[in-house]
PDB file of C-alpha atoms in Angstrom:
ATOM      1  CA  UNK S 119     -48.039 116.646-200.996  1.00 49.00           C
ATOM      2  CA  UNK S 120     -47.514 116.889-197.807  1.00 61.00           C
ATOM      3  CA  UNK S 121     -46.468 120.094-196.027  1.00 62.00           C
ATOM      4  CA  UNK S 122     -42.812 119.663-195.533  1.00 66.00           C
ATOM      5  CA  UNK S 123     -40.781 122.372-193.291  1.00 62.00           C
ATOM      6  CA  UNK S 124     -37.353 122.320-191.725  1.00 66.00           C
ATOM      7  CA  UNK S 125     -37.053 121.915-188.025  1.00 63.00           C
ATOM      8  CA  UNK S 126     -34.871 120.054-186.282  1.00 68.00           C
ATOM      9  CA  UNK S 127     -31.640 119.312-187.248  1.00 70.00           C
ATOM     10  CA  UNK S 128     -29.154 116.207-186.186  1.00 71.00           C
ATOM     11  CA  UNK S 129     -24.865 117.279-185.334  1.00 73.00           C
ATOM     12  CA  UNK S 130     -22.554 114.536-184.574  1.00 75.00           C
ATOM     13  CA  UNK S 131     -19.901 115.285-183.157  1.00 77.00           C
ATOM     14  CA  UNK S 132     -16.239 113.275-181.294  1.00 80.00           C
ATOM     15  CA  UNK S 133     -16.570 115.674-178.247  1.00 83.00           C
ATOM     16  CA  UNK S 134     -20.765 115.789-178.019  1.00 82.00           C
ATOM     17  CA  UNK S 135     -20.914 118.240-174.986  1.00 85.00           C
ATOM     18  CA  UNK S 136     -18.565 120.621-175.605  1.00 90.00           C
ATOM     19  CA  UNK S 137     -20.154 121.338-178.831  1.00 89.00           C
ATOM     20  CA  UNK S 138     -23.842 121.504-177.148  1.00 86.00           C
ATOM     21  CA  UNK S 139     -22.020 123.766-174.358  1.00 91.00           C
ATOM     22  CA  UNK S 140     -21.203 126.091-177.395  1.00 93.00           C
ATOM     23  CA  UNK S 141     -24.242 126.664-179.235  1.00 89.00           C
ATOM     24  CA  UNK S 142     -26.832 126.537-175.562  1.00 87.00           C
ATOM     25  CA  UNK S 143     -23.735 129.411-174.869  1.00 92.00           C
ATOM     26  CA  UNK S 144     -24.161 131.422-178.343  1.00 93.00           C
ATOM     27  CA  UNK S 145     -27.077 130.302-179.554  1.00 90.00           C
ATOM     28  CA  UNK S 146     -29.253 130.360-176.428  1.00 86.00           C
ATOM     29  CA  UNK S 147     -30.106 126.334-178.629  1.00 81.00           C
ATOM     30  CA  UNK S 148     -31.555 124.003-176.266  1.00 74.00           C
ATOM     31  CA  UNK S 149     -31.819 120.054-176.951  1.00 73.00           C
ATOM     32  CA  UNK S 150     -34.851 118.588-177.398  1.00 68.00           C
ATOM     33  CA  UNK S 151     -33.945 115.139-176.620  1.00 65.00           C
ATOM     34  CA  UNK S 152     -30.759 112.719-177.951  1.00 66.00           C
ATOM     35  CA  UNK S 153     -31.043 110.265-180.436  1.00 62.00           C
ATOM     36  CA  UNK S 154     -28.666 107.979-179.317  1.00 58.00           C
ATOM     37  CA  UNK S 155     -29.329 105.461-182.919  1.00 51.00           C
ATOM     38  CA  UNK S 156     -28.577 107.912-184.503  1.00 46.00           C
ATOM     39  CA  UNK S 157     -32.385 108.389-187.102  1.00 42.00           C
ATOM     40  CA  UNK S 158     -30.821 111.482-189.393  1.00 44.00           C
ATOM     41  CA  UNK S 159     -34.132 112.080-190.687  1.00 45.00           C
ATOM     42  CA  UNK S 160     -37.433 112.634-189.110  1.00 49.00           C
ATOM     43  CA  UNK S 161     -41.367 112.195-191.059  1.00 47.00           C
ATOM     44  CA  UNK S 162     -43.441 112.276-189.403  1.00 50.00           C
ATOM     45  CA  UNK S 163     -47.309 113.974-188.167  1.00 51.00           C
ATOM     46  CA  UNK S 164     -47.658 114.941-184.724  1.00 55.00           C
ATOM     47  CA  UNK S 165     -51.309 115.956-183.692  1.00 58.00           C
ATOM     48  CA  UNK S 166     -51.698 119.788-183.840  1.00 58.00           C
ATOM     49  CA  UNK S 167     -48.726 119.823-186.011  1.00 55.00           C
ATOM     50  CA  UNK S 168     -51.033 121.460-188.768  1.00 61.00           C
ATOM     51  CA  UNK S 169     -49.511 124.605-187.101  1.00 63.00           C
ATOM     52  CA  UNK S 170     -46.239 126.135-187.206  1.00 60.00           C
ATOM     53  CA  UNK S 171     -46.159 126.536-183.637  1.00 63.00           C
ATOM     54  CA  UNK S 172     -47.952 123.594-182.519  1.00 65.00           C
ATOM     55  CA  UNK S 173     -47.237 121.494-180.753  1.00 63.00           C
ATOM     56  CA  UNK S 174     -43.986 118.484-181.852  1.00 62.00           C
ATOM     57  CA  UNK S 175     -43.380 115.864-179.992  1.00 57.00           C
ATOM     58  CA  UNK S 176     -39.657 115.605-180.272  1.00 61.00           C
ATOM     59  CA  UNK S 177     -39.916 118.552-178.639  1.00 62.00           C
ATOM     60  CA  UNK S 178     -42.946 118.150-175.998  1.00 63.00           C
ATOM     61  CA  UNK S 179     -46.590 120.786-176.405  1.00 66.00           C
ATOM     62  CA  UNK S 180     -44.860 123.516-174.512  1.00 67.00           C
ATOM     63  CA  UNK S 181     -41.297 124.086-176.242  1.00 62.00           C
ATOM     64  CA  UNK S 182     -42.463 127.664-177.439  1.00 65.00           C
ATOM     65  CA  UNK S 183     -42.162 128.600-173.971  1.00 66.00           C
ATOM     66  CA  UNK S 184     -38.408 127.458-173.870  1.00 60.00           C
ATOM     67  CA  UNK S 185     -37.439 129.372-177.095  1.00 59.00           C
ATOM     68  CA  UNK S 186     -37.479 132.990-175.920  1.00 60.00           C
ATOM     69  CA  UNK S 187     -34.171 133.305-174.780  1.00 65.00           C
ATOM     70  CA  UNK S 188     -32.611 131.837-178.040  1.00 78.00           C
ATOM     71  CA  UNK S 189     -30.750 133.714-180.814  1.00 85.00           C
ATOM     72  CA  UNK S 190     -32.033 131.894-183.338  1.00 82.00           C
ATOM     73  CA  UNK S 191     -35.743 132.302-184.939  1.00 81.00           C
ATOM     74  CA  UNK S 192     -36.103 130.406-187.954  1.00 81.00           C
ATOM     75  CA  UNK S 193     -33.645 127.616-189.960  1.00 84.00           C
ATOM     76  CA  UNK S 194     -33.330 128.486-193.561  1.00 88.00           C
ATOM     77  CA  UNK S 195     -30.973 126.024-195.174  1.00 89.00           C
ATOM     78  CA  UNK S 196     -29.061 123.362-194.963  1.00 89.00           C
ATOM     79  CA  UNK S 197     -25.372 123.235-196.866  1.00 91.00           C
ATOM     80  CA  UNK S 198     -24.497 118.316-197.195  1.00 90.00           C
ATOM     81  CA  UNK S 199     -21.323 117.988-199.558  1.00 90.00           C
ATOM     82  CA  UNK S 200     -20.798 115.008-200.886  1.00 90.00           C
ATOM     83  CA  UNK S 201     -18.451 113.657-203.117  1.00 89.00           C
ATOM     84  CA  UNK S 202     -20.873 112.829-205.539  1.00 89.00           C
ATOM     85  CA  UNK S 203     -23.689 115.568-204.883  1.00 90.00           C
ATOM     86  CA  UNK S 204     -25.751 115.178-207.523  1.00 89.00           C
ATOM     87  CA  UNK S 205     -27.253 111.651-206.438  1.00 90.00           C
ATOM     88  CA  UNK S 206     -26.967 112.486-202.839  1.00 90.00           C
ATOM     89  CA  UNK S 207     -29.882 115.081-203.711  1.00 92.00           C
ATOM     90  CA  UNK S 208     -31.933 113.212-205.812  1.00 93.00           C
ATOM     91  CA  UNK S 209     -31.809 110.765-203.565  1.00 92.00           C
ATOM     92  CA  UNK S 210     -33.721 113.629-201.267  1.00 89.00           C
ATOM     93  CA  UNK S 211     -35.457 114.867-204.045  1.00 92.00           C
ATOM     94  CA  UNK S 212     -37.236 110.545-204.289  1.00 91.00           C
ATOM     95  CA  UNK S 213     -38.176 110.795-200.881  1.00 87.00           C
ATOM     96  CA  UNK S 214     -39.287 114.413-200.043  1.00 86.00           C
ATOM     97  CA  UNK S 215     -41.088 113.778-202.970  1.00 88.00           C
ATOM     98  CA  UNK S 216     -40.028 117.299-204.062  1.00 89.00           C
ATOM     99  CA  UNK S 217     -38.088 118.480-207.417  1.00 90.00           C
ATOM    100  CA  UNK S 218     -34.469 119.240-207.313  1.00 92.00           C
ATOM    101  CA  UNK S 219     -33.082 122.452-209.247  1.00 89.00           C
ATOM    102  CA  UNK S 220     -29.334 123.563-209.213  1.00 82.00           C
ATOM    103  CA  UNK S 221     -28.028 127.155-208.378  1.00 73.00           C
ATOM    104  CA  UNK S 222     -25.212 128.438-207.955  1.00 65.00           C
ATOM    105  CA  UNK S 223     -23.831 129.500-205.015  1.00 58.00           C
ATOM    106  CA  UNK S 224     -20.143 129.272-203.412  1.00 55.00           C
ATOM    107  CA  UNK S 225     -18.460 129.687-206.539  1.00 55.00           C
ATOM    108  CA  UNK S 226     -20.056 126.605-208.098  1.00 63.00           C
ATOM    109  CA  UNK S 227     -23.066 124.825-208.893  1.00 63.00           C
ATOM    110  CA  UNK S 228     -25.051 123.759-206.197  1.00 80.00           C
ATOM    111  CA  UNK S 229     -28.518 121.467-205.977  1.00 90.00           C
ATOM    112  CA  UNK S 230     -31.348 122.584-204.016  1.00 91.00           C
ATOM    113  CA  UNK S 231     -34.333 121.536-202.933  1.00 91.00           C
ATOM    114  CA  UNK S 232     -36.857 124.254-201.920  1.00 89.00           C
ATOM    115  CA  UNK S 233     -38.977 123.196-199.229  1.00 85.00           C
ATOM    116  CA  UNK S 234     -42.103 125.347-197.861  1.00 78.00           C
ATOM    117  CA  UNK S 235     -41.265 127.336-194.634  1.00 71.00           C
ATOM    118  CA  UNK S 236     -38.941 129.564-197.064  1.00 69.00           C
ATOM    119  CA  UNK S 237     -36.465 126.704-196.169  1.00 83.00           C
ATOM    120  CA  UNK S 238     -34.219 125.543-198.585  1.00 87.00           C
ATOM    121  CA  UNK S 239     -31.560 122.194-198.393  1.00 90.00           C
ATOM    122  CA  UNK S 240     -28.155 122.414-200.631  1.00 91.00           C
ATOM    123  CA  UNK S 241     -25.695 119.357-201.694  1.00 92.00           C
ATOM    124  CA  UNK S 242     -22.116 120.603-202.684  1.00 90.00           C
ATOM    125  CA  UNK S 243     -19.290 118.853-204.240  1.00 89.00           C
ATOM    126  CA  UNK S 244     -16.643 118.493-201.277  1.00 86.00           C
ATOM    127  CA  UNK S 245     -13.131 119.716-200.874  1.00 80.00           C
ATOM    128  CA  UNK S 246     -10.692 117.166-201.835  1.00 78.00           C
ATOM    129  CA  UNK S 247     -10.254 114.449-199.165  1.00 81.00           C
ATOM    130  CA  UNK S 248     -12.416 115.393-196.859  1.00 80.00           C
ATOM    131  CA  UNK S 249     -15.558 113.279-195.757  1.00 82.00           C
ATOM    132  CA  UNK S 250     -19.136 113.957-196.366  1.00 85.00           C
ATOM    133  CA  UNK S 251     -20.960 116.622-193.661  1.00 86.00           C
ATOM    134  CA  UNK S 252     -23.250 118.835-192.906  1.00 87.00           C
ATOM    135  CA  UNK S 253     -20.805 121.868-193.835  1.00 89.00           C
ATOM    136  CA  UNK S 254     -23.271 125.183-193.218  1.00 91.00           C
ATOM    137  CA  UNK S 255     -26.307 125.682-191.040  1.00 91.00           C
ATOM    138  CA  UNK S 256     -28.723 129.556-192.432  1.00 92.00           C
ATOM    139  CA  UNK S 257     -29.928 130.870-189.749  1.00 90.00           C
ATOM    140  CA  UNK S 258     -32.250 134.454-188.956  1.00 91.00           C
ATOM    141  CA  UNK S 259     -30.817 135.093-185.335  1.00 92.00           C
ATOM    142  CA  UNK S 260     -31.326 138.473-183.321  1.00 91.00           C
ATOM    143  CA  UNK S 261     -28.314 139.976-183.502  1.00 93.00           C
ATOM    144  CA  UNK S 262     -26.012 138.543-185.298  1.00 94.00           C
ATOM    145  CA  UNK S 263     -23.222 140.521-183.826  1.00 95.00           C
ATOM    146  CA  UNK S 264     -23.626 139.618-180.458  1.00 95.00           C
ATOM    147  CA  UNK S 265     -23.663 135.625-181.729  1.00 95.00           C
ATOM    148  CA  UNK S 266     -20.813 136.530-183.590  1.00 96.00           C
ATOM    149  CA  UNK S 267     -18.621 138.531-180.358  1.00 97.00           C
ATOM    150  CA  UNK S 268     -19.920 135.635-177.913  1.00 96.00           C
ATOM    151  CA  UNK S 269     -18.195 133.098-180.640  1.00 97.00           C
ATOM    152  CA  UNK S 270     -15.145 134.696-180.326  1.00 97.00           C
ATOM    153  CA  UNK S 271     -15.398 134.700-175.988  1.00 97.00           C
ATOM    154  CA  UNK S 272     -15.783 130.943-176.586  1.00 96.00           C
ATOM    155  CA  UNK S 273     -12.979 130.228-179.116  1.00 97.00           C
ATOM    156  CA  UNK S 274     -15.206 129.704-182.192  1.00 97.00           C
ATOM    157  CA  UNK S 275     -14.085 130.722-185.151  1.00 97.00           C
ATOM    158  CA  UNK S 276     -15.944 133.373-187.283  1.00 97.00           C
ATOM    159  CA  UNK S 277     -16.024 135.537-190.290  1.00 95.00           C
ATOM    160  CA  UNK S 278     -18.152 138.027-191.155  1.00 94.00           C
ATOM    161  CA  UNK S 279     -21.421 137.295-190.040  1.00 94.00           C
ATOM    162  CA  UNK S 280     -21.197 132.944-189.492  1.00 96.00           C
ATOM    163  CA  UNK S 281     -19.416 131.355-186.893  1.00 97.00           C
ATOM    164  CA  UNK S 282     -18.014 127.573-186.799  1.00 96.00           C
ATOM    165  CA  UNK S 283     -19.757 125.359-184.078  1.00 94.00           C
ATOM    166  CA  UNK S 284     -18.680 122.030-184.172  1.00 90.00           C
ATOM    167  CA  UNK S 285     -17.151 122.200-187.213  1.00 91.00           C
ATOM    168  CA  UNK S 286     -20.399 123.649-188.825  1.00 92.00           C
ATOM    169  CA  UNK S 287     -20.736 127.232-189.618  1.00 94.00           C
ATOM    170  CA  UNK S 288     -23.525 128.603-188.938  1.00 94.00           C
ATOM    171  CA  UNK S 289     -24.671 131.756-191.666  1.00 95.00           C
ATOM    172  CA  UNK S 290     -26.150 134.401-189.240  1.00 95.00           C
ATOM    173  CA  UNK S 291     -29.148 135.964-191.270  1.00 92.00           C
ATOM    174  CA  UNK S 292     -31.672 139.075-189.603  1.00 90.00           C
ATOM    175  CA  UNK S 293     -34.976 138.552-189.213  1.00 84.00           C
ATOM    176  CA  UNK S 294     -37.393 138.363-192.117  1.00 74.00           C
ATOM    177  CA  UNK S 295     -40.923 137.655-192.182  1.00 49.00           C
ATOM    178  CA  UNK S 296     -41.216 134.457-193.327  1.00 44.00           C
ATOM    179  CA  UNK S 297     -44.302 134.589-195.077  1.00 42.00           C
ATOM    180  CA  UNK S 298     -44.866 129.516-195.705  1.00 44.00           C
ATOM    181  CA  UNK S 299     -45.845 128.244-198.898  1.00 42.00           C
ATOM    182  CA  UNK S 300     -50.132 127.141-199.022  1.00 39.00           C
ATOM    183  CA  UNK S 301     -50.168 123.555-198.759  1.00 35.00           C
TER     184      UNK S 301
END
């Protein structure tokens, strides 16, 4: 089985530039590339990619040099919502060759897939009349209070330990040592 980790996400917005500006200002993130074709999943192997901090083709061989000013440390989870989350989760588990499990989350059972870098993909039911979407990202940040304060100054909705940017809730976790699973 291949080593799988969450390394990047693809965000889509009706008005992309304001969302990019918020991501840059609030979290210190940078756009590594834009894909006009709308690719949502990339499965590849880059030379030197076995090192978690090694080269990564979309971001370039020295991507680490640009990450020093970021509040973000690690992406630990994504939550995808769909009318039939079990079906969507089963398809992702099949594509990724991973085991699908169920856990309690936000008051209901959620299907999830664990990845090797202590990250996970969760699949939950949509609220009535909502569209399928990426609804939440869970990230470790250097200073959650600072992230929330900057988000409020920019007019973004906040909750304790979370900010909403581009229609997606970003759940903010304290830094922790993440030890990847062995291959």
